[in-house]
Each structure stands twice: as structure tokens, then as C-alpha cells.
Amino acid sequence: MSPPSTGTPTAPVAGDAVAIKNFAFAPAALKVRAGTTVTWTNQDSDPHTVTSTQPGGPLHSAALTSHATYSYRFTKPGTYAYLCTVHPFMTATVEVTR
């Protein structure tokens, strides 16, 4: 049995929670149904944000300190890419289906 390949995107994970830990969003790809409220929780000691990559996007949190949360209710189907503005290498997506 060969080891799993690296560098390929993983399939979206279903759920309604994203952990911010070790300078990453986990899961990096989340799949939810329209009407779902997703909550991000910062588990790092450094502050992080949840910010849409597209200008005018719906995600725009303040800097989240350790253990702080941010929630957003997704009402429209689509793929929402976001990042941490403090650490722009931290990226992830939420895929919203009907």
C-alpha cells in the first residue's frame, strides 16, 4: 500500500466548527448546507482573523485572541475563500450547498 499523496487538496469536511490552531484553519475545506452557522475558535496564543479573500466578502472578524470565537451564518450557496489577515499564509474555504 502506498502512502497518501501530499500537496493535493483534501475533500471538504462536513460540520459547523473550524479550529484555528498551529497557525492553520482545521479543517481547511469545510462543506455546509445553506443556513448553517459556522463558528471559528482560536486555539493559538497569537491573534488571528477570519477574513474573506474577495473584496466585500461576508467574512470579516476582528482579531481573535486566544479562545475567542467568530460565527457567520451562510445563507447563499457558493465557495467562500478566506484567510487570516495577520498571517496571510493561513487560508481555507467553506463550500455552501443547498
mmCIF file of N, CA and C in Angstrom:
data_model
loop_
_atom_site.group_PDB
_atom_site.id
_atom_site.type_symbol
_atom_site.label_atom_id
_atom_site.label_comp_id
_atom_site.label_asym_id
_atom_site.label_seq_id
_atom_site.Cartn_x
_atom_site.Cartn_y
_atom_site.Cartn_z
ATOM 1 N N MET A 1 0.850 -1.176 0.000
ATOM 2 C CA MET A 1 0.000 0.000 0.000
ATOM 3 C C MET A 1 0.893 1.236 0.000
ATOM 4 N N SER A 2 0.622 2.149 -0.902
ATOM 5 C CA SER A 2 1.451 3.345 -0.996
ATOM 6 C C SER A 2 0.959 4.411 -0.034
ATOM 7 N N PRO A 3 1.853 5.283 0.399
ATOM 8 C CA PRO A 3 1.435 6.357 1.318
ATOM 9 C C PRO A 3 0.541 7.346 0.579
ATOM 10 N N PRO A 4 -0.305 8.065 1.315
ATOM 11 C CA PRO A 4 -1.155 9.059 0.648
ATOM 12 C C PRO A 4 -0.302 10.138 -0.003
ATOM 13 N N SER A 5 -0.770 10.639 -1.120
ATOM 14 C CA SER A 5 -0.020 11.685 -1.814
ATOM 15 C C SER A 5 -0.114 12.979 -1.019
ATOM 16 N N THR A 6 0.880 13.817 -1.179
ATOM 17 C CA THR A 6 0.874 15.099 -0.485
ATOM 18 C C THR A 6 0.719 16.205 -1.505
ATOM 19 N N GLY A 7 0.261 17.362 -1.045
ATOM 20 C CA GLY A 7 0.118 18.507 -1.931
ATOM 21 C C GLY A 7 -1.197 18.525 -2.688
ATOM 22 N N THR A 8 -2.057 17.529 -2.503
ATOM 23 C CA THR A 8 -3.345 17.547 -3.170
ATOM 24 C C THR A 8 -4.393 18.054 -2.202
ATOM 25 N N PRO A 9 -5.372 18.796 -2.706
ATOM 26 C CA PRO A 9 -6.399 19.296 -1.806
ATOM 27 C C PRO A 9 -7.197 18.140 -1.209
ATOM 28 N N THR A 10 -7.581 18.302 0.028
ATOM 29 C CA THR A 10 -8.379 17.266 0.664
ATOM 30 C C THR A 10 -9.853 17.545 0.397
ATOM 31 N N ALA A 11 -10.652 16.510 0.456
ATOM 32 C CA ALA A 11 -12.089 16.671 0.266
ATOM 33 C C ALA A 11 -12.661 17.493 1.413
ATOM 34 N N PRO A 12 -13.663 18.322 1.122
ATOM 35 C CA PRO A 12 -14.262 19.112 2.198
ATOM 36 C C PRO A 12 -14.838 18.227 3.297
ATOM 37 N N VAL A 13 -14.739 18.710 4.515
ATOM 38 C CA VAL A 13 -15.255 18.018 5.686
ATOM 39 C C VAL A 13 -16.586 18.662 6.058
ATOM 40 N N ALA A 14 -17.568 17.862 6.417
ATOM 41 C CA ALA A 14 -18.855 18.399 6.855
ATOM 42 C C ALA A 14 -18.758 18.777 8.326
ATOM 43 N N GLY A 15 -19.527 19.753 8.740
ATOM 44 C CA GLY A 15 -19.540 20.174 10.129
ATOM 45 C C GLY A 15 -19.890 21.637 10.223
ATOM 46 N N ASP A 16 -19.762 22.201 11.407
ATOM 47 C CA ASP A 16 -20.071 23.621 11.574
ATOM 48 C C ASP A 16 -19.061 24.333 12.458
ATOM 49 N N ALA A 17 -17.888 23.715 12.646
ATOM 50 C CA ALA A 17 -16.867 24.319 13.504
ATOM 51 C C ALA A 17 -15.506 24.248 12.829
ATOM 52 N N VAL A 18 -14.739 25.326 12.980
ATOM 53 C CA VAL A 18 -13.371 25.385 12.465
ATOM 54 C C VAL A 18 -12.469 25.781 13.632
ATOM 55 N N ALA A 19 -11.434 24.985 13.846
ATOM 56 C CA ALA A 19 -10.446 25.309 14.874
ATOM 57 C C ALA A 19 -9.310 26.078 14.217
ATOM 58 N N ILE A 20 -8.832 27.093 14.900
ATOM 59 C CA ILE A 20 -7.645 27.821 14.451
ATOM 60 C C ILE A 20 -6.538 27.394 15.395
ATOM 61 N N LYS A 21 -5.645 26.542 14.892
ATOM 62 C CA LYS A 21 -4.581 26.037 15.759
ATOM 63 C C LYS A 21 -3.348 25.745 14.928
ATOM 64 N N ASN A 22 -2.195 25.919 15.566
ATOM 65 C CA ASN A 22 -0.910 25.708 14.896
ATOM 66 C C ASN A 22 -0.817 26.510 13.603
ATOM 67 N N PHE A 23 -1.337 27.733 13.655
ATOM 68 C CA PHE A 23 -1.299 28.646 12.517
ATOM 69 C C PHE A 23 -1.937 28.036 11.274
ATOM 70 N N ALA A 24 -3.104 27.408 11.464
ATOM 71 C CA ALA A 24 -3.864 26.833 10.351
ATOM 72 C C ALA A 24 -5.336 26.763 10.734
ATOM 73 N N PHE A 25 -6.193 26.755 9.701
ATOM 74 C CA PHE A 25 -7.621 26.535 9.894
ATOM 75 C C PHE A 25 -7.873 25.038 9.731
ATOM 76 N N ALA A 26 -8.573 24.429 10.687
ATOM 77 C CA ALA A 26 -8.830 22.993 10.618
ATOM 78 C C ALA A 26 -10.317 22.726 10.837
ATOM 79 N N PRO A 27 -11.003 22.188 9.832
ATOM 80 C CA PRO A 27 -10.485 21.755 8.533
ATOM 81 C C PRO A 27 -10.253 22.938 7.601
ATOM 82 N N ALA A 28 -9.356 22.743 6.648
ATOM 83 C CA ALA A 28 -9.060 23.791 5.669
ATOM 84 C C ALA A 28 -10.148 23.879 4.607
ATOM 85 N N ALA A 29 -10.929 22.832 4.440
ATOM 86 C CA ALA A 29 -12.050 22.827 3.495
ATOM 87 C C ALA A 29 -13.271 22.271 4.222
ATOM 88 N N LEU A 30 -14.251 23.138 4.429
ATOM 89 C CA LEU A 30 -15.462 22.769 5.151
ATOM 90 C C LEU A 30 -16.642 22.826 4.189
ATOM 91 N N LYS A 31 -17.554 21.863 4.267
ATOM 92 C CA LYS A 31 -18.746 21.837 3.417
ATOM 93 C C LYS A 31 -19.974 21.883 4.308
ATOM 94 N N VAL A 32 -20.842 22.875 4.062
ATOM 95 C CA VAL A 32 -22.052 23.041 4.863
ATOM 96 C C VAL A 32 -23.246 23.293 3.950
ATOM 97 N N ARG A 33 -24.430 23.125 4.514
ATOM 98 C CA ARG A 33 -25.656 23.452 3.787
ATOM 99 C C ARG A 33 -26.011 24.907 4.063
ATOM 100 N N ALA A 34 -26.668 25.554 3.087
ATOM 101 C CA ALA A 34 -27.119 26.931 3.275
ATOM 102 C C ALA A 34 -27.962 27.008 4.542
ATOM 103 N N GLY A 35 -27.772 28.058 5.315
ATOM 104 C CA GLY A 35 -28.471 28.228 6.582
ATOM 105 C C GLY A 35 -27.649 27.810 7.786
ATOM 106 N N THR A 36 -26.480 27.211 7.546
ATOM 107 C CA THR A 36 -25.609 26.755 8.635
ATOM 108 C C THR A 36 -24.790 27.914 9.185
ATOM 109 N N THR A 37 -24.682 27.974 10.495
ATOM 110 C CA THR A 37 -23.794 28.936 11.149
ATOM 111 C C THR A 37 -22.503 28.207 11.487
ATOM 112 N N VAL A 38 -21.402 28.745 10.976
ATOM 113 C CA VAL A 38 -20.078 28.173 11.239
ATOM 114 C C VAL A 38 -19.406 29.015 12.311
ATOM 115 N N THR A 39 -18.761 28.353 13.264
ATOM 116 C CA THR A 39 -18.048 29.051 14.336
ATOM 117 C C THR A 39 -16.570 28.690 14.290
ATOM 118 N N TRP A 40 -15.731 29.718 14.252
ATOM 119 C CA TRP A 40 -14.283 29.557 14.317
ATOM 120 C C TRP A 40 -13.846 29.830 15.749
ATOM 121 N N THR A 41 -12.925 29.012 16.264
ATOM 122 C CA THR A 41 -12.390 29.203 17.613
ATOM 123 C C THR A 41 -10.874 29.258 17.537
ATOM 124 N N ASN A 42 -10.296 30.336 18.051
ATOM 125 C CA ASN A 42 -8.842 30.473 18.047
ATOM 126 C C ASN A 42 -8.253 29.680 19.205
ATOM 127 N N GLN A 43 -7.485 28.644 18.881
ATOM 128 C CA GLN A 43 -6.833 27.834 19.898
ATOM 129 C C GLN A 43 -5.336 28.140 20.010
ATOM 130 N N ASP A 44 -4.882 29.151 19.259
ATOM 131 C CA ASP A 44 -3.480 29.581 19.342
ATOM 132 C C ASP A 44 -3.351 30.714 20.354
ATOM 133 N N SER A 45 -2.129 30.994 20.765
ATOM 134 C CA SER A 45 -1.904 32.121 21.663
ATOM 135 C C SER A 45 -1.783 33.431 20.881
ATOM 136 N N ASP A 46 -1.494 33.354 19.580
ATOM 137 C CA ASP A 46 -1.413 34.543 18.726
ATOM 138 C C ASP A 46 -2.809 34.905 18.210
ATOM 139 N N PRO A 47 -3.064 36.198 17.957
ATOM 140 C CA PRO A 47 -4.360 36.585 17.393
ATOM 141 C C PRO A 47 -4.456 36.199 15.917
ATOM 142 N N HIS A 48 -5.673 35.902 15.463
ATOM 143 C CA HIS A 48 -5.946 35.563 14.066
ATOM 144 C C HIS A 48 -7.261 36.217 13.658
ATOM 145 N N THR A 49 -7.461 36.369 12.336
ATOM 146 C CA THR A 49 -8.737 36.859 11.821
ATOM 147 C C THR A 49 -9.326 35.824 10.870
ATOM 148 N N VAL A 50 -10.606 35.979 10.607
ATOM 149 C CA VAL A 50 -11.314 35.206 9.588
ATOM 150 C C VAL A 50 -11.829 36.249 8.607
ATOM 151 N N THR A 51 -11.181 36.352 7.443
ATOM 152 C CA THR A 51 -11.467 37.429 6.503
ATOM 153 C C THR A 51 -11.592 36.887 5.083
ATOM 154 N N SER A 52 -12.687 37.240 4.411
ATOM 155 C CA SER A 52 -12.880 36.814 3.020
ATOM 156 C C SER A 52 -11.726 37.294 2.158
ATOM 157 N N THR A 53 -11.316 36.440 1.198
ATOM 158 C CA THR A 53 -10.243 36.845 0.291
ATOM 159 C C THR A 53 -10.756 37.793 -0.787
ATOM 160 N N GLN A 54 -12.045 37.713 -1.110
ATOM 161 C CA GLN A 54 -12.636 38.606 -2.103
ATOM 162 C C GLN A 54 -13.025 39.919 -1.438
ATOM 163 N N PRO A 55 -12.728 41.057 -2.072
ATOM 164 C CA PRO A 55 -13.168 42.338 -1.508
ATOM 165 C C PRO A 55 -14.688 42.341 -1.346
ATOM 166 N N GLY A 56 -15.159 42.832 -0.224
ATOM 167 C CA GLY A 56 -16.588 42.887 0.032
ATOM 168 C C GLY A 56 -17.195 41.551 0.429
ATOM 169 N N GLY A 57 -16.344 40.540 0.650
ATOM 170 C CA GLY A 57 -16.844 39.228 1.060
ATOM 171 C C GLY A 57 -17.483 39.300 2.430
ATOM 172 N N PRO A 58 -18.255 38.275 2.776
ATOM 173 C CA PRO A 58 -19.036 38.349 4.018
ATOM 174 C C PRO A 58 -18.247 38.110 5.305
ATOM 175 N N LEU A 59 -17.081 37.481 5.210
ATOM 176 C CA LEU A 59 -16.342 37.144 6.427
ATOM 177 C C LEU A 59 -15.401 38.281 6.792
ATOM 178 N N HIS A 60 -15.553 38.788 8.005
ATOM 179 C CA HIS A 60 -14.712 39.904 8.449
ATOM 180 C C HIS A 60 -14.722 39.960 9.968
ATOM 181 N N SER A 61 -13.871 39.152 10.579
ATOM 182 C CA SER A 61 -13.808 39.151 12.039
ATOM 183 C C SER A 61 -12.793 40.170 12.526
ATOM 184 N N ALA A 62 -12.947 40.547 13.761
ATOM 185 C CA ALA A 62 -11.900 41.307 14.438
ATOM 186 C C ALA A 62 -10.778 40.313 14.738
ATOM 187 N N ALA A 63 -9.648 40.807 15.227
ATOM 188 C CA ALA A 63 -8.564 39.908 15.640
ATOM 189 C C ALA A 63 -9.071 39.083 16.815
ATOM 190 N N LEU A 64 -9.013 37.760 16.660
ATOM 191 C CA LEU A 64 -9.481 36.856 17.699
ATOM 192 C C LEU A 64 -8.322 36.496 18.623
ATOM 193 N N THR A 65 -8.457 36.824 19.896
ATOM 194 C CA THR A 65 -7.440 36.437 20.860
ATOM 195 C C THR A 65 -7.624 34.961 21.200
ATOM 196 N N SER A 66 -6.748 34.432 21.987
ATOM 197 C CA SER A 66 -6.817 33.021 22.362
ATOM 198 C C SER A 66 -8.178 32.684 22.969
ATOM 199 N N HIS A 67 -8.804 31.624 22.470
ATOM 200 C CA HIS A 67 -10.101 31.100 22.898
ATOM 201 C C HIS A 67 -11.291 31.940 22.448
ATOM 202 N N ALA A 68 -11.057 33.022 21.698
ATOM 203 C CA ALA A 68 -12.164 33.828 21.185
ATOM 204 C C ALA A 68 -12.804 33.110 19.999
ATOM 205 N N THR A 69 -14.080 33.426 19.743
ATOM 206 C CA THR A 69 -14.799 32.799 18.637
ATOM 207 C C THR A 69 -15.370 33.853 17.699
ATOM 208 N N TYR A 70 -15.667 33.415 16.477
ATOM 209 C CA TYR A 70 -16.333 34.230 15.463
ATOM 210 C C TYR A 70 -17.303 33.309 14.745
ATOM 211 N N SER A 71 -18.536 33.766 14.560
ATOM 212 C CA SER A 71 -19.540 32.947 13.880
ATOM 213 C C SER A 71 -20.127 33.711 12.699
ATOM 214 N N TYR A 72 -20.494 32.955 11.658
ATOM 215 C CA TYR A 72 -21.150 33.537 10.483
ATOM 216 C C TYR A 72 -22.156 32.530 9.953
ATOM 217 N N ARG A 73 -23.357 33.000 9.621
ATOM 218 C CA ARG A 73 -24.405 32.147 9.046
ATOM 219 C C ARG A 73 -24.363 32.284 7.530
ATOM 220 N N PHE A 74 -24.089 31.183 6.855
ATOM 221 C CA PHE A 74 -24.022 31.155 5.395
ATOM 222 C C PHE A 74 -25.417 30.911 4.839
ATOM 223 N N THR A 75 -25.932 31.847 4.037
ATOM 224 C CA THR A 75 -27.283 31.733 3.501
ATOM 225 C C THR A 75 -27.312 31.448 2.003
ATOM 226 N N LYS A 76 -26.222 31.735 1.288
ATOM 227 C CA LYS A 76 -26.193 31.550 -0.160
ATOM 228 C C LYS A 76 -25.175 30.484 -0.553
ATOM 229 N N PRO A 77 -25.557 29.564 -1.442
ATOM 230 C CA PRO A 77 -24.602 28.559 -1.930
ATOM 231 C C PRO A 77 -23.419 29.225 -2.631
ATOM 232 N N GLY A 78 -22.285 28.561 -2.565
ATOM 233 C CA GLY A 78 -21.070 29.060 -3.212
ATOM 234 C C GLY A 78 -19.855 28.605 -2.430
ATOM 235 N N THR A 79 -18.688 28.979 -2.930
ATOM 236 C CA THR A 79 -17.442 28.668 -2.231
ATOM 237 C C THR A 79 -16.865 29.973 -1.702
ATOM 238 N N TYR A 80 -16.627 29.999 -0.421
ATOM 239 C CA TYR A 80 -16.137 31.192 0.266
ATOM 240 C C TYR A 80 -14.701 30.954 0.721
ATOM 241 N N ALA A 81 -13.767 31.633 0.057
ATOM 242 C CA ALA A 81 -12.354 31.523 0.433
ATOM 243 C C ALA A 81 -12.059 32.597 1.477
ATOM 244 N N TYR A 82 -11.218 32.238 2.447
ATOM 245 C CA TYR A 82 -10.868 33.210 3.482
ATOM 246 C C TYR A 82 -9.443 32.981 3.954
ATOM 247 N N LEU A 83 -8.944 33.962 4.703
ATOM 248 C CA LEU A 83 -7.582 33.910 5.224
ATOM 249 C C LEU A 83 -7.514 34.655 6.537
ATOM 250 N N CYS A 84 -6.354 34.575 7.162
ATOM 251 C CA CYS A 84 -6.049 35.371 8.352
ATOM 252 C C CYS A 84 -5.252 36.564 7.864
ATOM 253 N N THR A 85 -5.731 37.785 8.113
ATOM 254 C CA THR A 85 -5.001 38.962 7.619
ATOM 255 C C THR A 85 -3.693 39.185 8.370
ATOM 256 N N VAL A 86 -3.579 38.650 9.581
ATOM 257 C CA VAL A 86 -2.339 38.762 10.344
ATOM 258 C C VAL A 86 -1.283 37.801 9.790
ATOM 259 N N HIS A 87 -1.752 36.625 9.349
ATOM 260 C CA HIS A 87 -0.870 35.577 8.815
ATOM 261 C C HIS A 87 -1.462 35.111 7.478
ATOM 262 N N PRO A 88 -1.215 35.842 6.374
ATOM 263 C CA PRO A 88 -1.887 35.563 5.093
ATOM 264 C C PRO A 88 -1.620 34.176 4.500
ATOM 265 N N PHE A 89 -0.637 33.453 5.026
ATOM 266 C CA PHE A 89 -0.398 32.092 4.544
ATOM 267 C C PHE A 89 -1.463 31.137 5.071
ATOM 268 N N MET A 90 -2.251 31.573 6.035
ATOM 269 C CA MET A 90 -3.336 30.748 6.583
ATOM 270 C C MET A 90 -4.569 30.957 5.710
ATOM 271 N N THR A 91 -4.910 29.958 4.903
ATOM 272 C CA THR A 91 -6.056 30.064 4.010
ATOM 273 C C THR A 91 -6.957 28.841 4.150
ATOM 274 N N ALA A 92 -8.218 29.010 3.781
ATOM 275 C CA ALA A 92 -9.176 27.914 3.844
ATOM 276 C C ALA A 92 -10.418 28.298 3.046
ATOM 277 N N THR A 93 -11.349 27.341 2.908
ATOM 278 C CA THR A 93 -12.592 27.590 2.190
ATOM 279 C C THR A 93 -13.772 26.969 2.927
ATOM 280 N N VAL A 94 -14.930 27.577 2.708
ATOM 281 C CA VAL A 94 -16.199 26.990 3.127
ATOM 282 C C VAL A 94 -17.017 26.842 1.856
ATOM 283 N N GLU A 95 -17.467 25.613 1.571
ATOM 284 C CA GLU A 95 -18.327 25.346 0.421
ATOM 285 C C GLU A 95 -19.750 25.212 0.940
ATOM 286 N N VAL A 96 -20.646 26.048 0.408
ATOM 287 C CA VAL A 96 -22.028 26.062 0.861
ATOM 288 C C VAL A 96 -22.906 25.482 -0.245
ATOM 289 N N THR A 97 -23.687 24.454 0.101
ATOM 290 C CA THR A 97 -24.593 23.813 -0.846
ATOM 291 C C THR A 97 -26.030 24.058 -0.433
ATOM 292 N N ARG A 98 -26.959 23.753 -1.304
ATOM 293 C CA ARG A 98 -28.388 23.933 -0.986
ATOM 294 C C ARG A 98 -28.860 22.915 0.009
#
